[in-house]
Amino acid sequence: MDLNLDWSLLAPEYVLAGWAGMVVLLDLFWGRLRKQQLAYVAAAGALASALTALIWVNEDTNFANLIDINNYTALFRVFFGLIGVFACLASARFVNDRLLHAGEYYGLILLSVLGANLMAAASELLTAYISLELLSFSLYVLTSYAKFDLRSNEGGLKYMLLGAFSSAIFLYGISMIYGVSGSTRFSEIAAALSGDTAGFDMAMFLGLVLIIAGLGFKVAAVPFHMWT
């Protein structure tokens, strides 16, 4: 393991992880803090991660050859952070009226933003997959969080089953691409795509189709939304 890595490149993700833990602890040990106030605390964490991401505007570097840090990464970090702010504030009334514990709910929102950040910054397929699963598992729990609501339980179970199916498709696509190109890094896969043999192209094409299908099921994109 290279101990000389620049760990500060992951500062927005540290903010999200730390803030998620803080929100849970505040709900657990500071009972006087109202649920709606926790929504503002969590939203502040998502906003802080978005602002932290601006430090690396106009930078072009990477972390351990797994995560690229550039303007596109900064853009998506800010975008997902703002989505996290909106999600926390928009669900404040629902949490206040329907849920018993708010800390875990908002903590999971922040962890889902963390997963989305890492997926957008990933420079190879396995990092993208693990980040996608972090995002997905957070959303599975959020979907079924109202445990005394049958519709919430049903939605969570169905989403988890669909997510497992789409993850299997995604992984199978990764295995096909790795088998053909010998790498999971996007840059090396792109170089392998320049191969001109028909069998090579077909195997790579099928792998890409499976990955796109897996992502399509995950995000309910057209036409996969018909099965979600």
mmCIF file of C-alpha atoms in Angstrom:
data_model
loop_
_atom_site.group_PDB
_atom_site.id
_atom_site.type_symbol
_atom_site.label_atom_id
_atom_site.label_comp_id
_atom_site.label_asym_id
_atom_site.label_seq_id
_atom_site.Cartn_x
_atom_site.Cartn_y
_atom_site.Cartn_z
ATOM 1 C CA MET A 1 0.000 0.000 0.000
ATOM 2 C CA ASP A 2 1.357 3.419 -0.963
ATOM 3 C CA LEU A 3 1.440 5.565 2.183
ATOM 4 C CA ASN A 4 2.370 8.645 0.152
ATOM 5 C CA LEU A 5 -1.092 9.006 -1.347
ATOM 6 C CA ASP A 6 -2.701 12.429 -1.140
ATOM 7 C CA TRP A 7 -5.627 11.544 1.103
ATOM 8 C CA SER A 8 -6.855 15.142 1.051
ATOM 9 C CA LEU A 9 -8.260 14.459 -2.427
ATOM 10 C CA LEU A 10 -11.126 12.626 -0.718
ATOM 11 C CA ALA A 11 -11.980 15.518 1.614
ATOM 12 C CA PRO A 12 -15.603 15.893 0.356
ATOM 13 C CA GLU A 13 -16.169 12.201 1.080
ATOM 14 C CA TYR A 14 -14.632 12.564 4.555
ATOM 15 C CA VAL A 15 -17.039 15.417 5.217
ATOM 16 C CA LEU A 16 -20.009 13.286 4.189
ATOM 17 C CA ALA A 17 -18.944 10.238 6.205
ATOM 18 C CA GLY A 18 -18.126 12.293 9.294
ATOM 19 C CA TRP A 19 -21.296 14.340 9.049
ATOM 20 C CA ALA A 20 -23.411 11.192 8.650
ATOM 21 C CA GLY A 21 -21.936 9.800 11.858
ATOM 22 C CA MET A 22 -22.434 13.120 13.635
ATOM 23 C CA VAL A 23 -26.117 13.297 12.655
ATOM 24 C CA VAL A 24 -26.712 9.786 14.000
ATOM 25 C CA LEU A 25 -24.924 10.604 17.270
ATOM 26 C CA LEU A 26 -26.827 13.870 17.685
ATOM 27 C CA ASP A 27 -30.112 12.025 17.334
ATOM 28 C CA LEU A 28 -28.946 9.336 19.749
ATOM 29 C CA PHE A 29 -27.454 11.445 22.545
ATOM 30 C CA TRP A 30 -29.101 14.849 22.174
ATOM 31 C CA GLY A 31 -32.803 14.093 22.388
ATOM 32 C CA ARG A 32 -33.717 17.754 22.687
ATOM 33 C CA LEU A 33 -32.732 18.313 19.071
ATOM 34 C CA ARG A 34 -35.926 18.218 17.032
ATOM 35 C CA LYS A 35 -36.238 16.133 13.895
ATOM 36 C CA GLN A 36 -36.615 19.193 11.696
ATOM 37 C CA GLN A 37 -33.413 20.651 13.097
ATOM 38 C CA LEU A 38 -31.605 17.440 12.148
ATOM 39 C CA ALA A 39 -32.737 18.005 8.562
ATOM 40 C CA TYR A 40 -30.923 21.350 8.543
ATOM 41 C CA VAL A 41 -27.818 19.816 10.132
ATOM 42 C CA ALA A 42 -27.713 17.062 7.486
ATOM 43 C CA ALA A 43 -28.356 19.553 4.680
ATOM 44 C CA ALA A 44 -25.448 21.636 5.979
ATOM 45 C CA GLY A 45 -23.224 18.554 5.698
ATOM 46 C CA ALA A 46 -24.220 17.937 2.084
ATOM 47 C CA LEU A 47 -23.624 21.614 1.298
ATOM 48 C CA ALA A 48 -20.238 21.524 3.043
ATOM 49 C CA SER A 49 -19.162 18.575 0.888
ATOM 50 C CA ALA A 50 -20.216 20.440 -2.261
ATOM 51 C CA LEU A 51 -18.251 23.526 -1.242
ATOM 52 C CA THR A 52 -15.217 21.412 -0.329
ATOM 53 C CA ALA A 53 -15.287 19.903 -3.829
ATOM 54 C CA LEU A 54 -14.666 23.350 -5.309
ATOM 55 C CA ILE A 55 -11.103 23.253 -3.957
ATOM 56 C CA TRP A 56 -10.125 20.944 -6.811
ATOM 57 C CA VAL A 57 -11.569 22.964 -9.678
ATOM 58 C CA ASN A 58 -9.048 23.080 -12.550
ATOM 59 C CA GLU A 59 -7.042 20.232 -10.984
ATOM 60 C CA ASP A 60 -6.249 17.052 -12.911
ATOM 61 C CA THR A 61 -4.917 14.255 -10.722
ATOM 62 C CA ASN A 62 -5.940 10.876 -9.347
ATOM 63 C CA PHE A 63 -6.029 8.888 -6.139
ATOM 64 C CA ALA A 64 -4.290 5.486 -6.260
ATOM 65 C CA ASN A 65 -5.263 5.144 -9.929
ATOM 66 C CA LEU A 66 -8.775 4.367 -8.701
ATOM 67 C CA ILE A 67 -10.373 7.800 -8.560
ATOM 68 C CA ASP A 68 -9.864 10.717 -10.949
ATOM 69 C CA ILE A 69 -9.966 14.256 -9.604
ATOM 70 C CA ASN A 70 -10.754 16.833 -12.290
ATOM 71 C CA ASN A 71 -13.359 19.401 -13.274
ATOM 72 C CA TYR A 72 -15.910 16.727 -14.134
ATOM 73 C CA THR A 73 -15.458 15.152 -10.712
ATOM 74 C CA ALA A 74 -15.869 18.549 -9.046
ATOM 75 C CA LEU A 75 -19.013 19.215 -11.077
ATOM 76 C CA PHE A 76 -20.641 15.947 -10.042
ATOM 77 C CA ARG A 77 -19.565 16.330 -6.415
ATOM 78 C CA VAL A 78 -21.258 19.724 -6.300
ATOM 79 C CA PHE A 79 -24.296 18.400 -8.165
ATOM 80 C CA PHE A 80 -24.785 15.408 -5.860
ATOM 81 C CA GLY A 81 -24.146 17.552 -2.803
ATOM 82 C CA LEU A 82 -26.917 19.940 -3.828
ATOM 83 C CA ILE A 83 -29.223 16.983 -4.466
ATOM 84 C CA GLY A 84 -28.434 15.843 -0.918
ATOM 85 C CA VAL A 85 -29.357 19.288 0.421
ATOM 86 C CA PHE A 86 -32.658 19.165 -1.450
ATOM 87 C CA ALA A 87 -33.406 15.587 -0.305
ATOM 88 C CA CYS A 88 -32.816 16.444 3.352
ATOM 89 C CA LEU A 89 -34.956 19.573 3.295
ATOM 90 C CA ALA A 90 -37.718 18.133 1.101
ATOM 91 C CA SER A 91 -38.199 15.108 3.357
ATOM 92 C CA ALA A 92 -38.122 17.045 6.653
ATOM 93 C CA ARG A 93 -41.904 17.141 7.064
ATOM 94 C CA PHE A 94 -42.283 13.451 6.166
ATOM 95 C CA VAL A 95 -39.600 12.481 8.681
ATOM 96 C CA ASN A 96 -41.147 14.673 11.358
ATOM 97 C CA ASP A 97 -44.629 13.197 10.866
ATOM 98 C CA ARG A 98 -43.945 9.564 9.978
ATOM 99 C CA LEU A 99 -40.597 8.376 11.343
ATOM 100 C CA LEU A 100 -39.504 7.673 14.885
ATOM 101 C CA HIS A 101 -35.756 8.187 14.439
ATOM 102 C CA ALA A 102 -34.469 10.863 12.082
ATOM 103 C CA GLY A 103 -30.709 10.566 12.567
ATOM 104 C CA GLU A 104 -30.246 7.308 10.686
ATOM 105 C CA TYR A 105 -32.497 8.521 7.882
ATOM 106 C CA TYR A 106 -30.457 11.646 7.213
ATOM 107 C CA GLY A 107 -27.208 9.754 7.743
ATOM 108 C CA LEU A 108 -28.198 7.331 4.996
ATOM 109 C CA ILE A 109 -28.941 10.220 2.644
ATOM 110 C CA LEU A 110 -25.420 11.541 3.206
ATOM 111 C CA LEU A 111 -23.924 8.081 2.647
ATOM 112 C CA SER A 112 -25.858 7.744 -0.598
ATOM 113 C CA VAL A 113 -24.368 11.063 -1.735
ATOM 114 C CA LEU A 114 -20.940 9.702 -0.796
ATOM 115 C CA GLY A 115 -21.513 6.639 -2.970
ATOM 116 C CA ALA A 116 -22.669 8.792 -5.870
ATOM 117 C CA ASN A 117 -19.567 10.992 -5.538
ATOM 118 C CA LEU A 118 -17.200 8.043 -5.643
ATOM 119 C CA MET A 119 -18.987 6.467 -8.577
ATOM 120 C CA ALA A 120 -18.754 9.675 -10.604
ATOM 121 C CA ALA A 121 -15.033 9.927 -9.812
ATOM 122 C CA ALA A 122 -14.174 6.250 -10.402
ATOM 123 C CA SER A 123 -11.517 5.544 -13.001
ATOM 124 C CA GLU A 124 -12.045 1.778 -13.111
ATOM 125 C CA LEU A 125 -15.001 -0.594 -13.100
ATOM 126 C CA LEU A 126 -14.648 -2.261 -9.690
ATOM 127 C CA THR A 127 -14.446 1.089 -7.908
ATOM 128 C CA ALA A 128 -17.524 2.191 -9.823
ATOM 129 C CA TYR A 129 -19.344 -1.011 -8.836
ATOM 130 C CA ILE A 130 -18.482 -0.761 -5.125
ATOM 131 C CA SER A 131 -19.517 2.908 -5.102
ATOM 132 C CA LEU A 132 -22.776 2.034 -6.838
ATOM 133 C CA GLU A 133 -23.473 -0.612 -4.188
ATOM 134 C CA LEU A 134 -22.818 1.893 -1.377
ATOM 135 C CA LEU A 135 -25.363 4.172 -3.006
ATOM 136 C CA SER A 136 -27.802 1.303 -3.587
ATOM 137 C CA PHE A 137 -27.652 -0.183 -0.079
ATOM 138 C CA SER A 138 -28.329 3.235 1.420
ATOM 139 C CA LEU A 139 -31.352 3.607 -0.841
ATOM 140 C CA TYR A 140 -32.630 0.104 -0.012
ATOM 141 C CA VAL A 141 -32.747 1.009 3.664
ATOM 142 C CA LEU A 142 -34.241 4.445 2.988
ATOM 143 C CA THR A 143 -36.998 2.898 0.873
ATOM 144 C CA SER A 144 -38.043 0.537 3.662
ATOM 145 C CA TYR A 145 -37.215 2.869 6.556
ATOM 146 C CA ALA A 146 -40.836 3.330 7.670
ATOM 147 C CA LYS A 147 -40.897 -0.209 9.060
ATOM 148 C CA PHE A 148 -44.498 -0.016 10.276
ATOM 149 C CA ASP A 149 -45.743 0.997 6.818
ATOM 150 C CA LEU A 150 -46.547 -2.024 4.643
ATOM 151 C CA ARG A 151 -46.025 -0.046 1.442
ATOM 152 C CA SER A 152 -42.572 0.995 2.595
ATOM 153 C CA ASN A 153 -41.689 -2.615 3.435
ATOM 154 C CA GLU A 154 -42.979 -3.833 0.090
ATOM 155 C CA GLY A 155 -41.126 -1.122 -1.808
ATOM 156 C CA GLY A 156 -37.877 -1.853 0.018
ATOM 157 C CA LEU A 157 -38.097 -5.597 -0.640
ATOM 158 C CA LYS A 158 -38.893 -5.141 -4.330
ATOM 159 C CA TYR A 159 -36.147 -2.563 -4.756
ATOM 160 C CA MET A 160 -33.604 -4.843 -3.079
ATOM 161 C CA LEU A 161 -34.538 -7.807 -5.292
ATOM 162 C CA LEU A 162 -34.349 -5.659 -8.411
ATOM 163 C CA GLY A 163 -31.057 -4.201 -7.211
ATOM 164 C CA ALA A 164 -29.573 -7.665 -6.689
ATOM 165 C CA PHE A 165 -30.645 -8.651 -10.204
ATOM 166 C CA SER A 166 -29.184 -5.511 -11.765
ATOM 167 C CA SER A 167 -25.944 -5.896 -9.761
ATOM 168 C CA ALA A 168 -25.539 -9.420 -11.125
ATOM 169 C CA ILE A 169 -25.989 -8.134 -14.689
ATOM 170 C CA PHE A 170 -23.503 -5.321 -14.043
ATOM 171 C CA LEU A 171 -20.906 -7.712 -12.605
ATOM 172 C CA TYR A 172 -21.311 -10.134 -15.487
ATOM 173 C CA GLY A 173 -20.684 -7.261 -17.890
ATOM 174 C CA ILE A 174 -17.539 -6.328 -15.952
ATOM 175 C CA SER A 175 -16.308 -9.921 -16.122
ATOM 176 C CA MET A 176 -16.789 -10.014 -19.898
ATOM 177 C CA ILE A 177 -14.944 -6.745 -20.422
ATOM 178 C CA TYR A 178 -12.123 -7.825 -18.116
ATOM 179 C CA GLY A 179 -11.871 -11.163 -19.893
ATOM 180 C CA VAL A 180 -11.428 -9.420 -23.222
ATOM 181 C CA SER A 181 -9.316 -6.400 -22.281
ATOM 182 C CA GLY A 182 -7.433 -7.787 -19.274
ATOM 183 C CA SER A 183 -8.139 -4.623 -17.288
ATOM 184 C CA THR A 184 -10.888 -2.820 -15.403
ATOM 185 C CA ARG A 185 -9.389 0.648 -15.910
ATOM 186 C CA PHE A 186 -11.374 2.867 -18.256
ATOM 187 C CA SER A 187 -8.278 4.165 -20.066
ATOM 188 C CA GLU A 188 -7.012 0.655 -20.811
ATOM 189 C CA ILE A 189 -10.463 -0.536 -21.854
ATOM 190 C CA ALA A 190 -10.683 2.412 -24.250
ATOM 191 C CA ALA A 191 -7.343 1.387 -25.738
ATOM 192 C CA ALA A 192 -8.587 -2.189 -26.084
ATOM 193 C CA LEU A 193 -11.661 -0.960 -27.951
ATOM 194 C CA SER A 194 -9.367 -0.036 -30.829
ATOM 195 C CA GLY A 195 -8.936 -3.774 -31.558
ATOM 196 C CA ASP A 196 -10.302 -4.759 -34.955
ATOM 197 C CA THR A 197 -11.159 -8.470 -34.547
ATOM 198 C CA ALA A 198 -14.845 -9.324 -34.863
ATOM 199 C CA GLY A 199 -14.909 -11.713 -31.891
ATOM 200 C CA PHE A 200 -13.144 -9.189 -29.697
ATOM 201 C CA ASP A 201 -15.561 -6.443 -30.646
ATOM 202 C CA MET A 202 -18.619 -8.640 -30.056
ATOM 203 C CA ALA A 203 -17.502 -9.732 -26.581
ATOM 204 C CA MET A 204 -16.711 -6.146 -25.622
ATOM 205 C CA PHE A 205 -20.042 -4.996 -27.029
ATOM 206 C CA LEU A 206 -21.970 -7.586 -24.997
ATOM 207 C CA GLY A 207 -20.115 -6.566 -21.851
ATOM 208 C CA LEU A 208 -20.964 -2.911 -22.412
ATOM 209 C CA VAL A 209 -24.606 -3.797 -23.069
ATOM 210 C CA LEU A 210 -24.802 -5.730 -19.787
ATOM 211 C CA ILE A 211 -23.227 -2.875 -17.827
ATOM 212 C CA ILE A 212 -25.611 -0.343 -19.358
ATOM 213 C CA ALA A 213 -28.552 -2.670 -18.651
ATOM 214 C CA GLY A 214 -27.469 -3.082 -15.027
ATOM 215 C CA LEU A 215 -27.185 0.676 -14.583
ATOM 216 C CA GLY A 216 -30.485 1.175 -16.399
ATOM 217 C CA PHE A 217 -32.296 -1.094 -13.950
ATOM 218 C CA LYS A 218 -30.603 0.612 -11.004
ATOM 219 C CA VAL A 219 -31.710 4.110 -11.992
ATOM 220 C CA ALA A 220 -34.989 3.106 -13.686
ATOM 221 C CA ALA A 221 -33.901 4.624 -17.003
ATOM 222 C CA VAL A 222 -35.939 4.184 -20.191
ATOM 223 C CA PRO A 223 -36.778 1.463 -21.218
ATOM 224 C CA PHE A 224 -35.830 -0.351 -18.005
ATOM 225 C CA HIS A 225 -38.288 1.737 -15.977
ATOM 226 C CA MET A 226 -41.051 -0.565 -17.245
ATOM 227 C CA TRP A 227 -39.747 -3.322 -14.921
ATOM 228 C CA THR A 228 -39.160 -1.137 -11.868
#
